[in-house]
Amino acid sequence: MNSILIIDDDDQLRNSFKKLLAEEGYKVESAASGEAGLNIVKNESLDLVILDIRLPGMNGIETFKKIHGIEPKLPVIIMTAYGTTETAIETTKLGAFDYILKPFDIPDMLELIRLALNASRFMRSPVGIDTIPEEFSRDAIVGRSTEMQEIYKAIGRVSPTDASVLIRGESGTGKELVARAIYQHSLRAEKPFLVINCVAIPETLLESELFGYEKGAFTGATHRRVGKIEQAHEGTVFLDEIGDMPINLQAKILRLLQEKSIERLGGREKIGTDVRIIAATNRDLEEAISAGRFREDLYCRLKVVTIWLPPLRERQSDIPVLADYFLSRFSAEKGISNPGITGEAKAIFSKHPWPGNVRELANTIQKALIFNRGAPLSSEEIAQVKNEKSHTVDSTDDNGDALLRQWLRKELATRSGENLFDSCMDSIASLMISEALNICEGNRSRAAKLLGLSRPTMHSKIEKYRLKFETLVKEDN
Ligand SMILES: Nc1ncnc2c1ncn2[C@@H]1O[C@H](COP(=O)(O)OP(=O)(O)OP(=O)(O)O)[C@@H](O)[C@H]1O
Ligand SMILES: [Mg+2]
């Protein structure tokens, strides 16, 4: 369970915040002053601090500096009211994760918390290389094939240099894991690691997210904002899915690599920035260059150190090893004993082409374990999980699709108005969540994993749709 410390002298805010975050499934500590907060930072293991900038006694910025000195990788979100925004901006320059203006909307705050916790996990949870961790809760790069041995050597060679690295390979081959391993073994391991997913953020936002902006740079830019690259000064920036980065931003990244400086949007000043770039993509960059979607000069600059992750089907000997690893890991996460796997099922695994690579293998085992009752995973169980997928697709195409359309037509015929779309989407989302909860016997964490949602998002959706399950109390941690 993630543990969050709130430092704010406002009793009411602290208490309501505490309640809200506890409902979201977080463990919450609180302190009314910087001094008390620091004590908790020294003595407890925390994943995130939310800090008010205006505090009696030791002020927020001093408190931040001390926390950052003790635990440089502990993310800190600064809360600020109008009038103290400049200080909050300064604090982000010193390494605070981000700041949020008071009063804030709860969903915005929860989203920021989710992002910060994710960043924290990336920086602080070590990726094991070719060593299966004993407690299975950690990420590890598993595989003994000669292809993977080459990857481990490459990680070892490039990590301690400051060279930019380009990681390529099909979806699900482990590019993100490799990026984290390089960072963790680099000379910058004690400095920040910031992840930017170039497809997940809309183009206009991506630019301000990366480079920041000056007050008045565009309508709505009421304050200066420090971008992620500037914030990662002396650290590492992971540009995930770089093949999808808009072309005008590619020019700016190239300039950063050549001149080691950036300019904020609407700013004239060049800001010297020392960051190491690690980039990843599953796109065919050569084809993107011919199509004019990717700059050749950036490609040439990035490709000097390229790590190619081979698809799983080209390193068949890793499949049984990975299958054993995921079985142990997911059983441990579920708190059950590892049922093992029959030889026949392993043989089926080894022959499967795994177009979704390691991610698909992990998902298959995770789903098979949901229905398993303790006997070794059999080929029938595997077939069931695999068929179920195609079965669901088929039934959606014929039957399910027809039923859904019928219902939608009825809604469209009998209702109209502004939120018809949202309310239909809500009905579907609510059904999906309640089905997932049914499959997972009311266990929210497992249902969240099944749906690919974070636990806090799952919790807020259960609240939103007021889903009631007698078994909802059965949490797994
Ligand atoms: N060699 C490996 N050992 C153990 N787990 C792995 C390995 N490779 C990948 N995984 C796991 O598979 C999943 C997908 O890996 P990852 O997110 O790194 O893939 P990716 O190459 O970044 O995919 P995409 O292109 O879709 O973003 C993750 O859960 C990761 O932990
Ligand atoms: Mg990825």
Short mmCIF file of C-alpha atoms and ligand atoms in Angstrom, two decimals:
data_model
loop_
_atom_site.label_atom_id
_atom_site.label_comp_id
_atom_site.label_asym_id
_atom_site.label_seq_id
_atom_site.Cartn_x
_atom_site.Cartn_y
_atom_site.Cartn_z
CA MET A 1 0.00 0.00 0.00
CA ASN A 2 1.40 3.41 -0.93
CA SER A 3 2.06 5.70 1.96
CA ILE A 4 1.55 9.46 1.71
CA LEU A 5 2.52 12.22 4.14
CA ILE A 6 0.51 15.46 4.23
CA ILE A 7 2.16 18.49 5.78
CA ASP A 8 -0.27 21.39 6.30
CA ASP A 9 -1.10 23.53 9.31
CA ASP A 10 -4.79 23.77 8.34
CA ASP A 11 -6.45 21.14 10.56
CA GLN A 12 -9.60 20.97 8.52
CA LEU A 13 -7.82 20.49 5.21
CA ARG A 14 -5.48 17.91 6.73
CA ASN A 15 -8.34 15.90 8.15
CA SER A 16 -10.55 15.91 5.10
CA PHE A 17 -7.58 15.09 2.92
CA LYS A 18 -6.65 12.24 5.24
CA LYS A 19 -10.13 10.80 4.98
CA LEU A 20 -10.25 11.14 1.20
CA LEU A 21 -6.87 9.49 0.63
CA ALA A 22 -7.62 6.69 3.07
CA GLU A 23 -10.82 6.00 1.10
CA GLU A 24 -8.71 5.85 -2.05
CA GLY A 25 -6.73 3.04 -0.47
CA TYR A 26 -3.60 4.95 0.59
CA LYS A 27 -1.90 4.84 3.97
CA VAL A 28 -1.83 8.42 5.22
CA GLU A 29 0.41 10.20 7.73
CA SER A 30 -0.01 13.86 8.57
CA ALA A 31 1.90 16.66 10.23
CA ALA A 32 0.95 20.24 11.11
CA SER A 33 4.45 21.70 10.75
CA GLY A 34 7.59 21.28 8.70
CA GLU A 35 9.53 20.09 11.74
CA ALA A 36 6.99 17.37 12.57
CA GLY A 37 6.85 16.35 8.90
CA LEU A 38 10.63 15.99 8.70
CA ASN A 39 10.57 13.69 11.69
CA ILE A 40 8.16 11.40 9.88
CA VAL A 41 10.30 11.51 6.71
CA LYS A 42 13.32 10.42 8.80
CA ASN A 43 11.55 7.57 10.55
CA GLU A 44 8.97 6.13 8.18
CA SER A 45 9.08 4.66 4.74
CA LEU A 46 7.04 6.96 2.48
CA ASP A 47 6.14 7.04 -1.20
CA LEU A 48 4.98 10.65 -1.52
CA VAL A 49 4.81 13.93 0.40
CA ILE A 50 2.17 16.62 -0.14
CA LEU A 51 3.48 19.84 1.29
CA ASP A 52 1.86 23.21 1.88
CA ILE A 53 4.18 26.07 1.00
CA ARG A 54 2.95 28.44 3.69
CA LEU A 55 3.74 26.96 7.09
CA PRO A 56 4.40 28.47 10.50
CA GLY A 57 7.98 27.99 11.77
CA MET A 58 10.09 26.33 9.10
CA ASN A 59 8.47 27.39 5.83
CA GLY A 60 7.54 25.08 2.95
CA ILE A 61 10.58 25.76 0.82
CA GLU A 62 12.99 25.10 3.72
CA THR A 63 11.06 21.95 4.59
CA PHE A 64 11.24 20.85 0.96
CA LYS A 65 15.00 21.39 0.82
CA LYS A 66 15.51 19.31 3.96
CA ILE A 67 13.23 16.48 2.74
CA HIS A 68 14.99 16.53 -0.62
CA GLY A 69 18.35 16.37 1.16
CA ILE A 70 17.33 13.29 3.12
CA GLU A 71 15.40 11.47 0.38
CA PRO A 72 16.21 12.96 -3.03
CA LYS A 73 13.96 10.49 -4.86
CA LEU A 74 10.90 10.93 -2.66
CA PRO A 75 8.40 12.87 -4.80
CA VAL A 76 6.95 16.01 -3.25
CA ILE A 77 3.80 17.78 -4.47
CA ILE A 78 3.62 21.40 -3.37
CA MET A 79 0.27 23.00 -2.50
CA THR A 80 0.20 26.70 -3.08
CA ALA A 81 -2.32 29.54 -2.92
CA TYR A 82 -2.28 32.62 -5.17
CA GLY A 83 0.51 34.84 -4.02
CA THR A 84 2.95 32.04 -3.30
CA THR A 85 3.04 30.57 -6.80
CA GLU A 86 6.50 31.97 -7.60
CA THR A 87 7.92 30.14 -4.59
CA ALA A 88 6.20 26.95 -5.71
CA ILE A 89 7.77 27.33 -9.16
CA GLU A 90 11.18 27.79 -7.57
CA THR A 91 10.59 24.61 -5.61
CA THR A 92 9.84 22.62 -8.77
CA LYS A 93 13.13 23.91 -10.16
CA LEU A 94 14.82 22.50 -7.08
CA GLY A 95 13.28 19.12 -7.79
CA ALA A 96 9.74 19.06 -6.37
CA PHE A 97 7.53 16.81 -8.51
CA ASP A 98 4.89 19.46 -9.27
CA TYR A 99 2.68 22.02 -7.64
CA ILE A 100 -1.07 22.49 -7.47
CA LEU A 101 -3.03 25.66 -6.74
CA LYS A 102 -5.37 25.80 -3.76
CA PRO A 103 -8.32 25.36 -3.87
CA PHE A 104 -7.94 22.36 -6.16
CA ASP A 105 -10.35 19.90 -7.73
CA ILE A 106 -10.14 16.50 -6.09
CA PRO A 107 -9.88 14.52 -9.37
CA ASP A 108 -6.96 16.77 -10.46
CA MET A 109 -5.20 16.14 -7.19
CA LEU A 110 -5.81 12.38 -7.37
CA GLU A 111 -4.42 12.29 -10.90
CA LEU A 112 -1.33 14.21 -9.81
CA ILE A 113 -0.86 11.80 -6.91
CA ARG A 114 -1.14 8.86 -9.30
CA LEU A 115 1.51 10.37 -11.61
CA ALA A 116 3.85 11.15 -8.73
CA LEU A 117 3.55 7.64 -7.28
CA ASN A 118 4.26 6.19 -10.69
CA ALA A 119 7.37 8.36 -11.02
CA SER A 120 8.40 7.28 -7.54
CA ARG A 121 8.06 3.60 -8.45
CA PHE A 122 10.12 4.12 -11.60
CA MET A 123 12.95 5.75 -9.71
CA ARG A 124 12.94 3.74 -6.54
CA SER A 125 11.87 0.20 -7.37
CA PRO A 126 15.04 -1.48 -8.64
CA VAL A 127 14.84 -3.62 -11.75
CA GLY A 128 16.68 -6.89 -11.26
CA ILE A 129 18.71 -8.04 -14.22
CA ASP A 130 18.71 -11.76 -14.79
CA THR A 131 18.22 -12.38 -11.08
CA ILE A 132 14.78 -13.50 -10.05
CA PRO A 133 13.96 -11.48 -6.93
CA GLU A 134 13.20 -13.51 -3.87
CA GLU A 135 10.04 -11.75 -2.86
CA PHE A 136 8.67 -11.51 -6.45
CA SER A 137 7.16 -8.13 -5.81
CA ARG A 138 9.91 -6.37 -7.73
CA ASP A 139 10.31 -5.97 -11.44
CA ALA A 140 12.99 -8.06 -13.05
CA ILE A 141 14.29 -8.64 -16.53
CA VAL A 142 14.11 -12.38 -16.84
CA GLY A 143 15.57 -14.62 -19.57
CA ARG A 144 18.75 -16.59 -20.14
CA SER A 145 18.80 -16.81 -23.95
CA THR A 146 21.94 -15.67 -25.77
CA GLU A 147 19.87 -12.79 -27.18
CA MET A 148 19.03 -11.58 -23.66
CA GLN A 149 22.63 -12.07 -22.48
CA GLU A 150 23.61 -9.60 -25.20
CA ILE A 151 21.00 -7.15 -23.90
CA TYR A 152 22.41 -7.43 -20.35
CA LYS A 153 25.89 -6.73 -21.66
CA ALA A 154 24.62 -3.73 -23.60
CA ILE A 155 22.88 -2.37 -20.47
CA GLY A 156 26.14 -2.81 -18.57
CA ARG A 157 28.14 -1.03 -21.27
CA VAL A 158 25.88 1.98 -21.83
CA SER A 159 24.67 2.61 -18.29
CA PRO A 160 27.76 4.37 -16.90
CA THR A 161 28.21 6.59 -19.99
CA ASP A 162 26.24 9.74 -20.66
CA ALA A 163 25.33 8.66 -24.19
CA SER A 164 21.76 8.92 -25.39
CA VAL A 165 20.22 5.50 -25.86
CA LEU A 166 17.55 4.39 -28.30
CA ILE A 167 15.64 1.26 -27.29
CA ARG A 168 13.75 -0.47 -30.08
CA GLY A 169 11.56 -3.55 -30.28
CA GLU A 170 7.99 -4.71 -30.72
CA SER A 171 5.33 -3.85 -28.18
CA GLY A 172 5.63 -5.79 -24.92
CA THR A 173 9.30 -6.79 -25.33
CA GLY A 174 10.44 -4.93 -22.20
CA LYS A 175 11.69 -1.56 -23.48
CA GLU A 176 10.45 0.32 -20.44
CA LEU A 177 12.11 -2.19 -18.08
CA VAL A 178 15.40 -1.78 -19.93
CA ALA A 179 15.15 2.03 -19.74
CA ARG A 180 14.68 1.84 -15.97
CA ALA A 181 17.57 -0.61 -15.60
CA ILE A 182 19.91 1.70 -17.54
CA TYR A 183 18.94 4.63 -15.35
CA GLN A 184 19.35 2.65 -12.15
CA HIS A 185 22.83 1.49 -13.14
CA SER A 186 23.92 4.90 -14.41
CA LEU A 187 26.04 7.56 -12.74
CA ARG A 188 22.83 9.61 -12.55
CA ALA A 189 20.97 7.00 -10.49
CA GLU A 190 20.67 9.38 -7.53
CA LYS A 191 19.23 12.14 -9.72
CA PRO A 192 15.70 12.33 -11.14
CA PHE A 193 14.30 10.04 -13.82
CA LEU A 194 11.36 11.61 -15.61
CA VAL A 195 9.15 9.70 -17.98
CA ILE A 196 7.30 11.35 -20.82
CA ASN A 197 4.98 9.25 -22.91
CA CYS A 198 4.86 11.02 -26.25
CA VAL A 199 1.58 9.40 -27.40
CA ALA A 200 -0.35 9.75 -24.18
CA ILE A 201 -0.12 13.55 -24.10
CA PRO A 202 -1.83 15.76 -26.74
CA GLU A 203 0.62 17.68 -28.96
CA THR A 204 -0.01 21.17 -27.54
CA LEU A 205 0.32 19.94 -23.98
CA LEU A 206 3.38 17.85 -24.74
CA GLU A 207 5.37 20.90 -25.73
CA SER A 208 4.59 22.81 -22.53
CA GLU A 209 5.02 19.67 -20.45
CA LEU A 210 8.52 19.14 -21.84
CA PHE A 211 9.78 22.70 -22.16
CA GLY A 212 7.61 24.74 -19.78
CA TYR A 213 6.35 28.24 -20.57
CA GLU A 214 6.56 31.86 -19.51
CA LYS A 215 3.62 33.79 -18.12
CA GLY A 216 1.53 35.08 -21.05
CA ALA A 217 3.06 32.66 -23.59
CA PHE A 218 -0.50 31.73 -24.62
CA THR A 219 -4.04 32.32 -23.41
CA GLY A 220 -4.34 30.64 -20.06
CA ALA A 221 -0.63 30.83 -19.24
CA THR A 222 -1.21 32.82 -16.08
CA HIS A 223 2.04 31.70 -14.46
CA ARG A 224 5.44 30.57 -15.50
CA ARG A 225 5.77 26.79 -15.61
CA VAL A 226 8.98 24.84 -15.39
CA GLY A 227 9.02 21.97 -17.92
CA LYS A 228 9.96 18.37 -17.22
CA ILE A 229 13.31 18.64 -18.99
CA GLU A 230 14.40 21.61 -16.91
CA GLN A 231 13.16 19.82 -13.80
CA ALA A 232 15.26 16.78 -14.63
CA HIS A 233 18.48 18.86 -14.71
CA GLU A 234 21.44 16.55 -14.01
CA GLY A 235 19.12 13.56 -14.31
CA THR A 236 17.61 11.39 -17.02
CA VAL A 237 14.56 11.90 -19.24
CA PHE A 238 12.88 8.85 -20.74
CA LEU A 239 11.05 9.76 -23.94
CA ASP A 240 8.75 6.79 -24.40
CA GLU A 241 7.17 6.20 -27.83
CA ILE A 242 9.46 8.80 -29.41
CA GLY A 243 8.44 7.54 -32.87
CA ASP A 244 5.10 9.26 -32.26
CA MET A 245 6.56 12.61 -31.24
CA PRO A 246 5.25 15.53 -33.35
CA ILE A 247 7.86 16.73 -35.83
CA ASN A 248 8.20 20.30 -34.51
CA LEU A 249 9.04 18.94 -31.07
CA GLN A 250 11.63 16.62 -32.59
CA ALA A 251 13.54 19.74 -33.68
CA LYS A 252 13.54 21.00 -30.12
CA ILE A 253 14.82 17.69 -28.76
CA LEU A 254 17.58 17.76 -31.37
CA ARG A 255 18.57 21.24 -30.21
CA LEU A 256 18.61 20.03 -26.63
CA LEU A 257 20.96 17.20 -27.60
CA GLN A 258 23.24 19.50 -29.60
CA GLU A 259 23.30 22.63 -27.49
CA LYS A 260 22.37 21.28 -24.06
CA SER A 261 19.90 24.07 -23.58
CA ILE A 262 16.19 24.72 -23.89
CA GLU A 263 13.88 27.69 -24.20
CA ARG A 264 10.54 27.87 -22.43
CA LEU A 265 7.54 28.63 -24.65
CA GLY A 266 7.25 32.38 -24.99
CA GLY A 267 10.71 32.82 -23.48
CA ARG A 268 13.83 34.32 -25.03
CA GLU A 269 16.34 33.08 -22.55
CA LYS A 270 18.37 29.92 -23.26
CA ILE A 271 18.40 27.74 -20.18
CA GLY A 272 21.38 25.41 -19.88
CA THR A 273 20.06 21.92 -19.13
CA ASP A 274 22.12 18.82 -18.58
CA VAL A 275 19.96 15.76 -19.09
CA ARG A 276 20.59 12.30 -20.42
CA ILE A 277 18.02 11.15 -22.96
CA ILE A 278 16.81 7.57 -23.17
CA ALA A 279 14.21 7.05 -25.90
CA ALA A 280 12.11 4.05 -26.89
CA THR A 281 9.82 3.17 -29.74
CA ASN A 282 8.13 0.22 -31.40
CA ARG A 283 7.75 2.17 -34.67
CA ASP A 284 9.64 1.56 -37.88
CA LEU A 285 11.68 4.78 -37.73
CA GLU A 286 13.29 4.27 -41.14
CA GLU A 287 9.85 4.12 -42.69
CA ALA A 288 8.74 7.16 -40.65
CA ILE A 289 11.74 9.07 -42.03
CA SER A 290 10.83 8.23 -45.64
CA ALA A 291 7.27 9.31 -44.93
CA GLY A 292 8.51 12.62 -43.48
CA ARG A 293 7.20 11.86 -40.00
CA PHE A 294 10.57 11.55 -38.27
CA ARG A 295 13.63 13.79 -38.61
CA GLU A 296 16.63 12.00 -40.00
CA ASP A 297 19.10 14.23 -38.09
CA LEU A 298 17.46 13.35 -34.77
CA TYR A 299 17.45 9.67 -35.74
CA CYS A 300 21.19 9.80 -36.56
CA ARG A 301 21.92 11.44 -33.26
CA LEU A 302 19.84 8.96 -31.27
CA LYS A 303 20.73 5.72 -33.00
CA VAL A 304 24.45 5.79 -32.08
CA VAL A 305 23.66 3.55 -29.14
CA THR A 306 20.69 1.37 -30.06
CA ILE A 307 19.44 -1.59 -28.05
CA TRP A 308 17.17 -3.90 -30.04
CA LEU A 309 14.91 -6.07 -27.95
CA PRO A 310 14.18 -9.32 -29.80
CA PRO A 311 10.57 -10.52 -30.02
CA LEU A 312 9.75 -13.41 -27.69
CA ARG A 313 9.20 -15.84 -30.58
CA GLU A 314 12.88 -15.41 -31.51
CA ARG A 315 14.10 -16.48 -28.08
CA GLN A 316 11.92 -19.50 -27.40
CA SER A 317 14.18 -20.81 -24.65
CA ASP A 318 13.12 -17.87 -22.47
CA ILE A 319 9.42 -18.76 -22.61
CA PRO A 320 9.40 -21.52 -19.92
CA VAL A 321 11.68 -19.43 -17.68
CA LEU A 322 9.37 -16.42 -18.00
CA ALA A 323 6.30 -18.61 -17.47
CA ASP A 324 7.78 -19.91 -14.18
CA TYR A 325 8.70 -16.39 -13.12
CA PHE A 326 5.21 -14.97 -13.75
CA LEU A 327 3.55 -17.96 -12.06
CA SER A 328 5.60 -17.40 -8.90
CA ARG A 329 5.16 -13.64 -9.02
CA PHE A 330 1.41 -13.55 -9.58
CA SER A 331 0.76 -16.36 -7.07
CA ALA A 332 2.74 -14.41 -4.47
CA GLU A 333 0.73 -11.28 -5.32
CA LYS A 334 -2.53 -13.21 -4.93
CA GLY A 335 -1.32 -14.76 -1.69
CA ILE A 336 -1.78 -18.34 -2.97
CA SER A 337 0.76 -21.09 -3.36
CA ASN A 338 2.21 -21.51 -6.82
CA PRO A 339 0.18 -24.22 -8.59
CA GLY A 340 2.97 -24.92 -11.12
CA ILE A 341 2.35 -25.81 -14.74
CA THR A 342 2.05 -29.09 -16.63
CA GLY A 343 4.73 -30.06 -19.18
CA GLU A 344 2.06 -30.14 -21.86
CA ALA A 345 1.00 -26.55 -21.11
CA LYS A 346 4.62 -25.43 -21.18
CA ALA A 347 5.04 -27.04 -24.61
CA ILE A 348 1.98 -25.13 -25.89
CA PHE A 349 3.47 -21.93 -24.50
CA SER A 350 6.77 -22.51 -26.25
CA LYS A 351 5.10 -22.97 -29.62
CA HIS A 352 2.79 -19.97 -29.41
CA PRO A 353 4.00 -16.99 -31.52
CA TRP A 354 3.22 -14.39 -28.79
CA PRO A 355 2.53 -11.35 -30.99
CA GLY A 356 2.10 -9.28 -27.79
CA ASN A 357 5.45 -10.63 -26.52
CA VAL A 358 6.23 -10.79 -22.78
CA ARG A 359 3.23 -8.63 -21.90
CA GLU A 360 0.87 -11.14 -23.57
CA LEU A 361 2.55 -14.06 -21.81
CA ALA A 362 2.24 -12.30 -18.44
CA ASN A 363 -1.43 -11.45 -19.06
CA THR A 364 -2.25 -15.02 -20.09
CA ILE A 365 -0.77 -16.43 -16.90
CA GLN A 366 -2.44 -13.78 -14.76
CA LYS A 367 -5.86 -14.56 -16.27
CA ALA A 368 -5.37 -18.32 -16.06
CA LEU A 369 -4.60 -17.95 -12.35
CA ILE A 370 -7.93 -16.20 -11.74
CA PHE A 371 -9.81 -19.40 -12.58
CA ASN A 372 -7.24 -21.89 -11.33
CA ARG A 373 -8.22 -23.94 -8.29
CA GLY A 374 -4.80 -25.16 -7.16
CA ALA A 375 -3.88 -27.94 -9.63
CA PRO A 376 -0.96 -27.28 -12.03
CA LEU A 377 -1.98 -24.98 -14.90
CA SER A 378 -3.14 -27.29 -17.66
CA SER A 379 -3.23 -26.91 -21.41
CA GLU A 380 -7.06 -26.78 -21.14
CA GLU A 381 -6.92 -23.82 -18.79
CA ILE A 382 -4.50 -22.01 -21.08
CA ALA A 383 -6.70 -22.81 -24.08
CA GLN A 384 -9.70 -21.49 -22.14
CA VAL A 385 -8.01 -18.13 -21.51
CA LYS A 386 -6.80 -17.89 -25.09
CA ASN A 387 -10.13 -19.01 -26.59
CA GLU A 388 -12.08 -16.78 -24.33
CA LYS A 389 -10.38 -13.85 -25.96
CA SER A 390 -11.33 -14.93 -29.46
CA HIS A 391 -14.72 -16.06 -28.20
CA THR A 392 -15.44 -12.65 -26.72
CA VAL A 393 -14.36 -10.97 -29.93
CA ASP A 394 -16.64 -13.27 -31.94
CA SER A 395 -19.61 -12.79 -29.71
CA THR A 396 -19.16 -9.02 -29.74
CA ASP A 397 -19.06 -9.14 -33.50
CA ASP A 398 -22.30 -11.09 -33.83
CA ASN A 399 -24.51 -11.32 -30.85
CA GLY A 400 -23.02 -8.90 -28.37
CA ASP A 401 -22.61 -6.18 -30.95
CA ALA A 402 -26.24 -6.55 -32.06
CA LEU A 403 -27.50 -6.40 -28.49
CA LEU A 404 -25.40 -3.34 -27.75
CA ARG A 405 -26.61 -1.57 -30.87
CA GLN A 406 -30.20 -2.42 -30.01
CA TRP A 407 -29.81 -0.85 -26.58
CA LEU A 408 -28.06 2.22 -28.02
CA ARG A 409 -30.80 2.70 -30.62
CA LYS A 410 -33.39 2.62 -27.85
CA GLU A 411 -31.45 5.22 -25.86
CA LEU A 412 -31.07 7.43 -28.92
CA ALA A 413 -34.76 7.11 -29.78
CA THR A 414 -36.10 7.82 -26.34
CA ARG A 415 -33.65 10.37 -24.99
CA SER A 416 -31.68 13.29 -26.28
CA GLY A 417 -29.63 16.12 -24.86
CA GLU A 418 -26.26 17.17 -23.76
CA ASN A 419 -25.19 14.27 -21.61
CA LEU A 420 -26.70 11.33 -23.45
CA PHE A 421 -23.25 10.30 -24.66
CA ASP A 422 -21.69 10.51 -21.21
CA SER A 423 -24.53 8.70 -19.54
CA CYS A 424 -24.36 5.79 -22.04
CA MET A 425 -20.61 5.56 -21.59
CA ASP A 426 -21.15 5.57 -17.83
CA SER A 427 -23.59 2.66 -18.10
CA ILE A 428 -21.06 0.65 -20.08
CA ALA A 429 -18.19 1.53 -17.74
CA SER A 430 -20.22 0.65 -14.70
CA LEU A 431 -21.18 -2.75 -16.18
CA MET A 432 -17.59 -3.46 -17.08
CA ILE A 433 -16.36 -2.67 -13.60
CA SER A 434 -19.05 -4.71 -11.93
CA GLU A 435 -18.28 -7.68 -14.22
CA ALA A 436 -14.58 -7.43 -13.39
CA LEU A 437 -15.42 -7.31 -9.69
CA ASN A 438 -17.58 -10.41 -10.11
CA ILE A 439 -14.78 -12.31 -11.79
CA CYS A 440 -12.38 -11.24 -9.05
CA GLU A 441 -14.82 -12.12 -6.27
CA GLY A 442 -15.13 -8.51 -5.20
CA ASN A 443 -11.40 -7.96 -4.79
CA ARG A 444 -10.79 -4.38 -5.94
CA SER A 445 -7.05 -4.67 -6.43
CA ARG A 446 -7.31 -7.71 -8.68
CA ALA A 447 -10.22 -6.20 -10.60
CA ALA A 448 -8.19 -3.00 -11.11
CA LYS A 449 -5.29 -5.06 -12.47
CA LEU A 450 -7.60 -7.00 -14.76
CA LEU A 451 -8.98 -3.76 -16.22
CA GLY A 452 -5.57 -2.09 -16.38
CA LEU A 453 -6.70 0.65 -14.00
CA SER A 454 -4.78 2.04 -11.07
CA ARG A 455 -6.25 1.22 -7.68
CA PRO A 456 -7.20 4.83 -6.91
CA THR A 457 -8.98 5.13 -10.29
CA MET A 458 -10.80 1.88 -9.55
CA HIS A 459 -11.84 3.16 -6.14
CA SER A 460 -13.12 6.44 -7.53
CA LYS A 461 -15.08 4.62 -10.24
CA ILE A 462 -16.70 2.30 -7.67
CA GLU A 463 -17.70 5.42 -5.73
CA LYS A 464 -18.88 7.22 -8.85
CA TYR A 465 -21.11 4.37 -9.99
CA ARG A 466 -22.06 3.55 -6.42
CA LEU A 467 -21.31 -0.11 -6.96
CA LYS A 468 -22.20 -2.19 -3.96
CA PHE A 469 -20.78 -5.61 -3.37
CA GLU A 470 -21.02 -7.58 -0.20
CA THR A 471 -17.57 -8.90 -0.91
CA LEU A 472 -16.06 -5.48 -1.65
CA VAL A 473 -14.50 -5.44 1.77
CA LYS A 474 -12.25 -8.31 0.78
CA GLU A 475 -9.11 -6.35 -0.04
CA ASP A 476 -5.89 -8.18 -0.68
CA ASN A 477 -3.58 -5.72 1.04
N1 LIG B 1 12.42 -9.93 -19.91
C1 LIG B 1 11.37 -9.67 -19.11
N2 LIG B 1 11.29 -10.22 -17.89
C2 LIG B 1 10.24 -9.99 -17.08
N3 LIG B 1 9.22 -9.20 -17.38
C3 LIG B 1 9.23 -8.61 -18.58
C4 LIG B 1 10.31 -8.80 -19.51
N4 LIG B 1 10.05 -8.07 -20.61
C5 LIG B 1 8.87 -7.47 -20.40
N5 LIG B 1 8.37 -7.78 -19.19
C6 LIG B 1 7.08 -7.32 -18.62
O1 LIG B 1 6.17 -7.24 -19.71
C7 LIG B 1 5.40 -6.05 -19.64
C8 LIG B 1 5.67 -5.18 -20.85
O2 LIG B 1 6.99 -4.67 -20.79
P1 LIG B 1 7.33 -3.15 -21.18
O3 LIG B 1 6.25 -2.24 -20.70
O4 LIG B 1 8.71 -2.88 -20.74
O5 LIG B 1 7.23 -3.29 -22.76
P2 LIG B 1 7.47 -2.22 -23.91
O6 LIG B 1 8.49 -2.81 -24.82
O7 LIG B 1 7.74 -0.89 -23.30
O8 LIG B 1 6.06 -2.25 -24.66
P3 LIG B 1 5.28 -1.08 -25.47
O9 LIG B 1 6.00 -0.88 -26.77
O10 LIG B 1 3.92 -1.66 -25.67
O11 LIG B 1 5.30 0.14 -24.60
C9 LIG B 1 5.77 -5.39 -18.34
O12 LIG B 1 4.85 -5.77 -17.35
C10 LIG B 1 7.15 -5.93 -18.03
O13 LIG B 1 7.38 -5.93 -16.66
MG MG B 2 6.62 0.87 -23.30
#
